[in-house]
């Protein structure tokens, strides 16, 4: 299987501080990765490298077979779908949900004419339907709840038929029902053989969708553990990662973690 992402000794340095330090990590086709780590660990920084929006200060990053710095990122970017908070802020609030997803097909954040291919519109509707957004097609993006906005962003990220899908905390801010609904939908996507390779950042093991195959744990810019979920998602690794004693348990095809009671 070919590498979707291959980072070798990647560091990102700002103001003399390494936000990400000597990260070597590879993601193969078909793998679905969850990135776990505390606030400020460097998770979003790593996704920004993977999305080709941030160049490493040192080391090499190959994305979908092309090395960052040697490839025209404008050819690369349409092959990568990214859903995160930064994107939500760039999108016009008055645009409808359908338009918000449709504009992704044209690589822009605002509508520039009203005529889209019927094929694109059908695709946009289908992605929104998969994410349970059919009732909201004509609502403006600015009026959506946090959860509805997250689901719209994921549909939008799927629109260019990406080979790599990057999700930065897709379940943050959702209520319990919204989280469970999203985790289920992402789980369905993760198990779809035709779905893109996926990398999802999260703070909570409860949010790792079934079907996710690998986990990367990062703390203070350094990788602590990387590999198959069943091998690496251990109490020991998680405790080390978050800096307190934690017990992780598998419940069916999901995970849960809690701190040990204070003695
Ligand atoms: N442009 C920048 N200049 C200086 N420091 C930065 C810059 N961007 C990010 N940082 C710092 O780098 C560290 C890692 O940031 P990053 O956003 O990758 O963390 P994160 O793991 O995504 O955290 P969170 O869980 O809070 O989203 C943080 O301490 C942040 O303040
Ligand atoms: Mg972040």
Short mmCIF file of C-alpha atoms and ligand atoms in Angstrom, two decimals:
data_model
loop_
_atom_site.label_atom_id
_atom_site.label_comp_id
_atom_site.label_asym_id
_atom_site.label_seq_id
_atom_site.Cartn_x
_atom_site.Cartn_y
_atom_site.Cartn_z
CA UNK A 1 0.00 0.00 0.00
CA UNK A 2 1.23 3.47 -0.83
CA UNK A 3 1.78 6.27 1.64
CA UNK A 4 -0.92 8.89 1.90
CA UNK A 5 1.23 10.89 4.25
CA UNK A 6 4.85 10.48 5.16
CA UNK A 7 6.54 12.80 7.61
CA UNK A 8 10.24 12.33 8.28
CA UNK A 9 11.82 14.26 11.18
CA UNK A 10 9.36 17.11 10.76
CA UNK A 11 9.75 20.10 13.05
CA UNK A 12 7.80 23.34 13.01
CA UNK A 13 9.61 26.13 14.85
CA UNK A 14 8.08 29.52 15.72
CA UNK A 15 9.79 32.17 17.86
CA UNK A 16 12.57 29.73 18.67
CA UNK A 17 10.13 27.12 20.03
CA UNK A 18 9.36 23.78 18.40
CA UNK A 19 5.58 23.42 18.12
CA UNK A 20 6.15 20.04 16.53
CA UNK A 21 9.49 18.31 17.00
CA UNK A 22 11.12 15.55 14.95
CA UNK A 23 7.87 13.90 14.01
CA UNK A 24 8.21 10.82 11.82
CA UNK A 25 4.86 9.33 10.92
CA UNK A 26 3.35 7.56 7.98
CA UNK A 27 -0.25 7.00 7.02
CA UNK A 28 -1.00 4.31 4.46
CA UNK A 29 -3.91 4.17 2.06
CA UNK A 30 -7.11 3.03 3.73
CA UNK A 31 -5.93 3.73 7.28
CA UNK A 32 -8.01 5.89 9.59
CA UNK A 33 -6.04 7.70 12.28
CA UNK A 34 -7.11 9.46 15.47
CA UNK A 35 -4.66 12.04 16.86
CA UNK A 36 -4.88 12.48 20.62
CA UNK A 37 -3.09 14.96 22.81
CA UNK A 38 -3.63 17.75 25.35
CA UNK A 39 -4.27 21.40 24.48
CA UNK A 40 -1.27 22.95 22.77
CA UNK A 41 0.36 19.59 21.98
CA UNK A 42 0.73 20.41 18.28
CA UNK A 43 -2.22 18.48 16.81
CA UNK A 44 -3.61 21.28 14.65
CA UNK A 45 -0.08 22.22 13.61
CA UNK A 46 0.41 18.66 12.39
CA UNK A 47 -2.89 18.77 10.45
CA UNK A 48 -1.83 22.05 8.89
CA UNK A 49 1.31 20.36 7.59
CA UNK A 50 -0.75 17.39 6.34
CA UNK A 51 -3.09 19.78 4.52
CA UNK A 52 -0.10 21.50 2.81
CA UNK A 53 -0.92 24.87 4.39
CA UNK A 54 2.12 24.83 6.64
CA UNK A 55 5.66 23.96 5.61
CA UNK A 56 7.94 22.21 8.07
CA UNK A 57 10.90 24.24 9.35
CA UNK A 58 12.97 21.09 8.94
CA UNK A 59 12.38 17.53 7.82
CA UNK A 60 10.34 16.36 4.85
CA UNK A 61 6.63 15.95 4.33
CA UNK A 62 5.26 13.85 1.49
CA UNK A 63 1.54 14.20 0.94
CA UNK A 64 -0.25 11.87 -1.49
CA UNK A 65 3.14 11.02 -2.99
CA UNK A 66 4.33 14.59 -3.51
CA UNK A 67 6.94 16.30 -1.42
CA UNK A 68 5.94 19.61 0.12
CA UNK A 69 8.20 22.30 -1.34
CA UNK A 70 8.62 20.44 -4.62
CA UNK A 71 4.98 20.29 -5.69
CA UNK A 72 2.52 22.97 -6.73
CA UNK A 73 0.23 23.07 -3.69
CA UNK A 74 -2.62 24.27 -5.88
CA UNK A 75 -2.58 20.87 -7.57
CA UNK A 76 -2.34 19.12 -4.23
CA UNK A 77 -4.94 20.98 -2.17
CA UNK A 78 -8.07 19.86 -4.06
CA UNK A 79 -7.03 16.28 -3.26
CA UNK A 80 -7.23 17.00 0.46
CA UNK A 81 -10.44 17.69 2.39
CA UNK A 82 -10.10 19.66 5.61
CA UNK A 83 -12.81 20.39 8.14
CA UNK A 84 -11.79 22.50 11.09
CA UNK A 85 -12.59 25.63 13.02
CA UNK A 86 -10.32 27.81 10.86
CA UNK A 87 -12.37 26.90 7.77
CA UNK A 88 -15.70 27.68 9.47
CA UNK A 89 -14.51 31.22 10.13
CA UNK A 90 -13.68 31.83 6.46
CA UNK A 91 -17.12 30.84 5.17
CA UNK A 92 -19.76 33.49 4.43
CA UNK A 93 -22.50 33.36 7.05
CA UNK A 94 -25.28 34.35 4.63
CA UNK A 95 -24.62 31.53 2.20
CA UNK A 96 -27.03 28.61 2.37
CA UNK A 97 -25.93 25.19 3.53
CA UNK A 98 -26.21 23.84 -0.03
CA UNK A 99 -24.14 26.72 -1.42
CA UNK A 100 -21.57 26.30 1.34
CA UNK A 101 -20.97 22.71 0.27
CA UNK A 102 -21.25 23.44 -3.47
CA UNK A 103 -18.59 26.16 -3.47
CA UNK A 104 -16.03 23.58 -2.35
CA UNK A 105 -16.29 21.98 -5.80
CA UNK A 106 -14.85 25.17 -7.21
CA UNK A 107 -12.15 25.57 -4.58
CA UNK A 108 -13.48 28.81 -3.21
CA UNK A 109 -15.30 30.03 -0.16
CA UNK A 110 -17.92 32.29 -1.79
CA UNK A 111 -20.37 31.74 -4.62
CA UNK A 112 -19.39 33.48 -7.84
CA UNK A 113 -22.30 32.53 -10.04
CA UNK A 114 -25.55 30.75 -9.55
CA UNK A 115 -25.13 28.05 -12.15
CA UNK A 116 -23.49 24.92 -10.93
CA UNK A 117 -23.43 21.65 -12.71
CA UNK A 118 -26.43 19.53 -11.85
CA UNK A 119 -23.95 16.75 -11.13
CA UNK A 120 -22.23 18.85 -8.47
CA UNK A 121 -25.52 19.82 -6.92
CA UNK A 122 -26.56 16.17 -6.72
CA UNK A 123 -23.27 15.32 -5.05
CA UNK A 124 -23.61 18.14 -2.53
CA UNK A 125 -27.14 16.99 -1.68
CA UNK A 126 -25.97 13.40 -1.31
CA UNK A 127 -23.12 14.29 1.07
CA UNK A 128 -25.41 16.51 3.13
CA UNK A 129 -27.95 13.70 3.24
CA UNK A 130 -25.33 11.27 4.53
CA UNK A 131 -24.63 13.68 7.33
CA UNK A 132 -28.31 14.17 8.17
CA UNK A 133 -28.51 17.72 6.81
CA UNK A 134 -31.26 17.35 4.19
CA UNK A 135 -33.69 19.48 6.20
CA UNK A 136 -31.21 22.35 6.35
CA UNK A 137 -30.27 22.85 2.68
CA UNK A 138 -31.74 26.35 2.44
CA UNK A 139 -30.75 27.57 5.89
CA UNK A 140 -27.94 30.11 6.04
CA UNK A 141 -24.65 28.85 7.42
CA UNK A 142 -24.56 31.60 10.07
CA UNK A 143 -27.79 30.39 11.68
CA UNK A 144 -26.66 26.81 12.19
CA UNK A 145 -25.94 25.28 15.57
CA UNK A 146 -22.42 24.08 16.32
CA UNK A 147 -23.28 20.48 15.45
CA UNK A 148 -25.07 21.39 12.21
CA UNK A 149 -22.11 23.54 11.23
CA UNK A 150 -19.68 20.68 11.89
CA UNK A 151 -21.72 18.31 9.74
CA UNK A 152 -21.91 20.88 6.93
CA UNK A 153 -18.13 21.31 7.05
CA UNK A 154 -17.56 17.57 6.74
CA UNK A 155 -19.92 17.39 3.74
CA UNK A 156 -18.02 20.33 2.27
CA UNK A 157 -14.67 18.63 2.81
CA UNK A 158 -15.97 15.55 0.97
CA UNK A 159 -17.12 17.56 -2.02
CA UNK A 160 -13.84 17.54 -3.97
CA UNK A 161 -13.73 13.75 -3.60
CA UNK A 162 -10.53 14.00 -1.55
CA UNK A 163 -8.03 11.21 -1.19
CA UNK A 164 -7.26 12.41 2.31
CA UNK A 165 -9.82 13.78 4.76
CA UNK A 166 -8.61 15.78 7.77
CA UNK A 167 -10.95 16.51 10.65
CA UNK A 168 -9.91 18.80 13.51
CA UNK A 169 -12.04 18.08 16.58
CA UNK A 170 -15.24 17.40 14.64
CA UNK A 171 -17.19 16.55 17.80
CA UNK A 172 -16.06 19.48 19.96
CA UNK A 173 -18.98 21.53 21.24
CA UNK A 174 -21.60 18.92 20.41
CA UNK A 175 -24.13 17.68 22.94
CA UNK A 176 -24.21 13.99 23.79
CA UNK A 177 -26.79 13.16 21.11
CA UNK A 178 -24.96 15.22 18.51
CA UNK A 179 -21.65 13.58 19.37
CA UNK A 180 -23.05 10.08 19.21
CA UNK A 181 -24.75 10.85 15.91
CA UNK A 182 -21.53 12.23 14.43
CA UNK A 183 -19.38 9.37 15.77
CA UNK A 184 -21.80 6.91 14.19
CA UNK A 185 -21.74 8.69 10.85
CA UNK A 186 -17.93 8.93 10.90
CA UNK A 187 -17.80 5.25 11.81
CA UNK A 188 -19.90 4.41 8.77
CA UNK A 189 -17.58 6.51 6.62
CA UNK A 190 -14.49 4.90 8.18
CA UNK A 191 -15.75 1.47 7.22
CA UNK A 192 -16.57 2.47 3.66
CA UNK A 193 -13.82 1.05 1.45
CA UNK A 194 -14.33 3.89 -1.04
CA UNK A 195 -14.07 6.63 1.58
CA UNK A 196 -10.82 8.63 1.70
CA UNK A 197 -8.02 8.00 4.17
CA UNK A 198 -8.97 9.85 7.32
CA UNK A 199 -7.11 11.66 10.09
CA UNK A 200 -9.15 13.02 12.97
CA UNK A 201 -7.94 15.11 15.89
CA UNK A 202 -9.74 14.67 19.17
CA UNK A 203 -9.28 15.18 22.91
CA UNK A 204 -11.53 12.30 23.90
CA UNK A 205 -11.17 8.57 23.32
CA UNK A 206 -14.99 8.37 23.42
CA UNK A 207 -15.00 10.23 20.10
CA UNK A 208 -12.89 7.69 18.22
CA UNK A 209 -15.35 6.25 15.70
CA UNK A 210 -15.55 2.49 15.25
CA UNK A 211 -13.52 1.53 12.20
CA UNK A 212 -10.67 3.89 13.06
CA UNK A 213 -7.57 1.75 12.78
CA UNK A 214 -4.68 3.76 14.21
CA UNK A 215 -3.87 6.26 16.89
CA UNK A 216 -1.12 8.86 17.24
CA UNK A 217 -0.47 10.39 20.65
CA UNK A 218 1.39 13.66 20.88
CA UNK A 219 2.56 15.72 23.82
CA UNK A 220 4.57 18.95 23.71
CA UNK A 221 5.15 18.52 19.98
CA UNK A 222 6.59 15.02 20.27
CA UNK A 223 5.07 11.73 19.27
CA UNK A 224 4.60 9.42 22.24
CA UNK A 225 2.91 6.53 20.50
CA UNK A 226 1.78 5.70 16.99
CA UNK A 227 0.27 2.49 15.69
CA UNK A 228 -2.81 0.27 15.63
CA UNK A 229 -5.50 1.38 18.10
CA UNK A 230 -5.65 -1.97 19.87
CA UNK A 231 -1.90 -1.87 20.53
CA UNK A 232 -1.29 1.76 21.33
CA UNK A 233 -4.47 3.00 23.00
CA UNK A 234 -3.43 1.76 26.42
CA UNK A 235 -3.87 3.24 29.90
CA UNK A 236 -0.11 3.64 30.11
CA UNK A 237 0.21 5.60 26.88
CA UNK A 238 -2.85 7.73 27.53
CA UNK A 239 -1.68 8.57 31.07
CA UNK A 240 1.71 9.58 29.74
CA UNK A 241 0.10 11.65 27.00
CA UNK A 242 -2.27 13.63 29.23
CA UNK A 243 0.05 13.70 32.24
CA UNK A 244 -2.21 12.05 34.83
CA UNK A 245 -3.17 8.48 35.75
CA UNK A 246 -5.92 7.33 33.39
CA UNK A 247 -7.64 4.04 32.76
CA UNK A 248 -8.84 3.34 29.25
CA UNK A 249 -11.39 0.65 28.55
CA UNK A 250 -12.85 -0.81 25.44
CA UNK A 251 -16.64 -0.99 25.42
CA UNK A 252 -17.86 -2.87 22.36
CA UNK A 253 -16.30 -1.08 19.42
CA UNK A 254 -15.78 2.16 21.34
CA UNK A 255 -13.40 3.42 24.03
CA UNK A 256 -13.79 5.28 27.28
CA UNK A 257 -11.23 6.76 29.66
CA UNK A 258 -11.31 8.11 33.20
CA UNK A 259 -8.89 9.37 35.80
CA UNK A 260 -8.08 7.20 38.80
CA UNK A 261 -9.81 8.34 42.00
CA UNK A 262 -7.67 10.54 44.25
CA UNK A 263 -6.40 8.55 47.23
N1 LIG B 1 1.98 30.84 14.54
C1 LIG B 1 2.33 30.48 15.79
N2 LIG B 1 3.30 31.12 16.44
C2 LIG B 1 3.68 30.77 17.68
N3 LIG B 1 3.13 29.75 18.37
C3 LIG B 1 2.13 29.07 17.76
C4 LIG B 1 1.68 29.39 16.45
N4 LIG B 1 0.69 28.54 16.12
C5 LIG B 1 0.54 27.72 17.19
N5 LIG B 1 1.39 28.04 18.19
C6 LIG B 1 1.55 27.35 19.48
O1 LIG B 1 1.92 26.02 19.18
C7 LIG B 1 1.41 25.11 20.12
C8 LIG B 1 0.66 24.01 19.41
O2 LIG B 1 -0.49 24.55 18.81
P1 LIG B 1 -1.61 23.66 18.14
O3 LIG B 1 -2.68 24.57 17.67
O4 LIG B 1 -0.98 22.77 17.14
O5 LIG B 1 -2.08 22.79 19.38
P2 LIG B 1 -3.25 21.73 19.50
O6 LIG B 1 -2.64 20.43 19.91
O7 LIG B 1 -4.07 21.74 18.27
O8 LIG B 1 -4.07 22.31 20.73
P3 LIG B 1 -5.65 22.35 21.02
O9 LIG B 1 -5.98 21.01 21.57
O10 LIG B 1 -5.77 23.40 22.08
O11 LIG B 1 -6.34 22.69 19.74
C9 LIG B 1 0.54 25.95 21.06
O12 LIG B 1 1.29 26.19 22.22
C10 LIG B 1 0.30 27.23 20.29
O13 LIG B 1 0.16 28.32 21.16
MG1 LIG B 2 -6.03 22.27 17.81
#
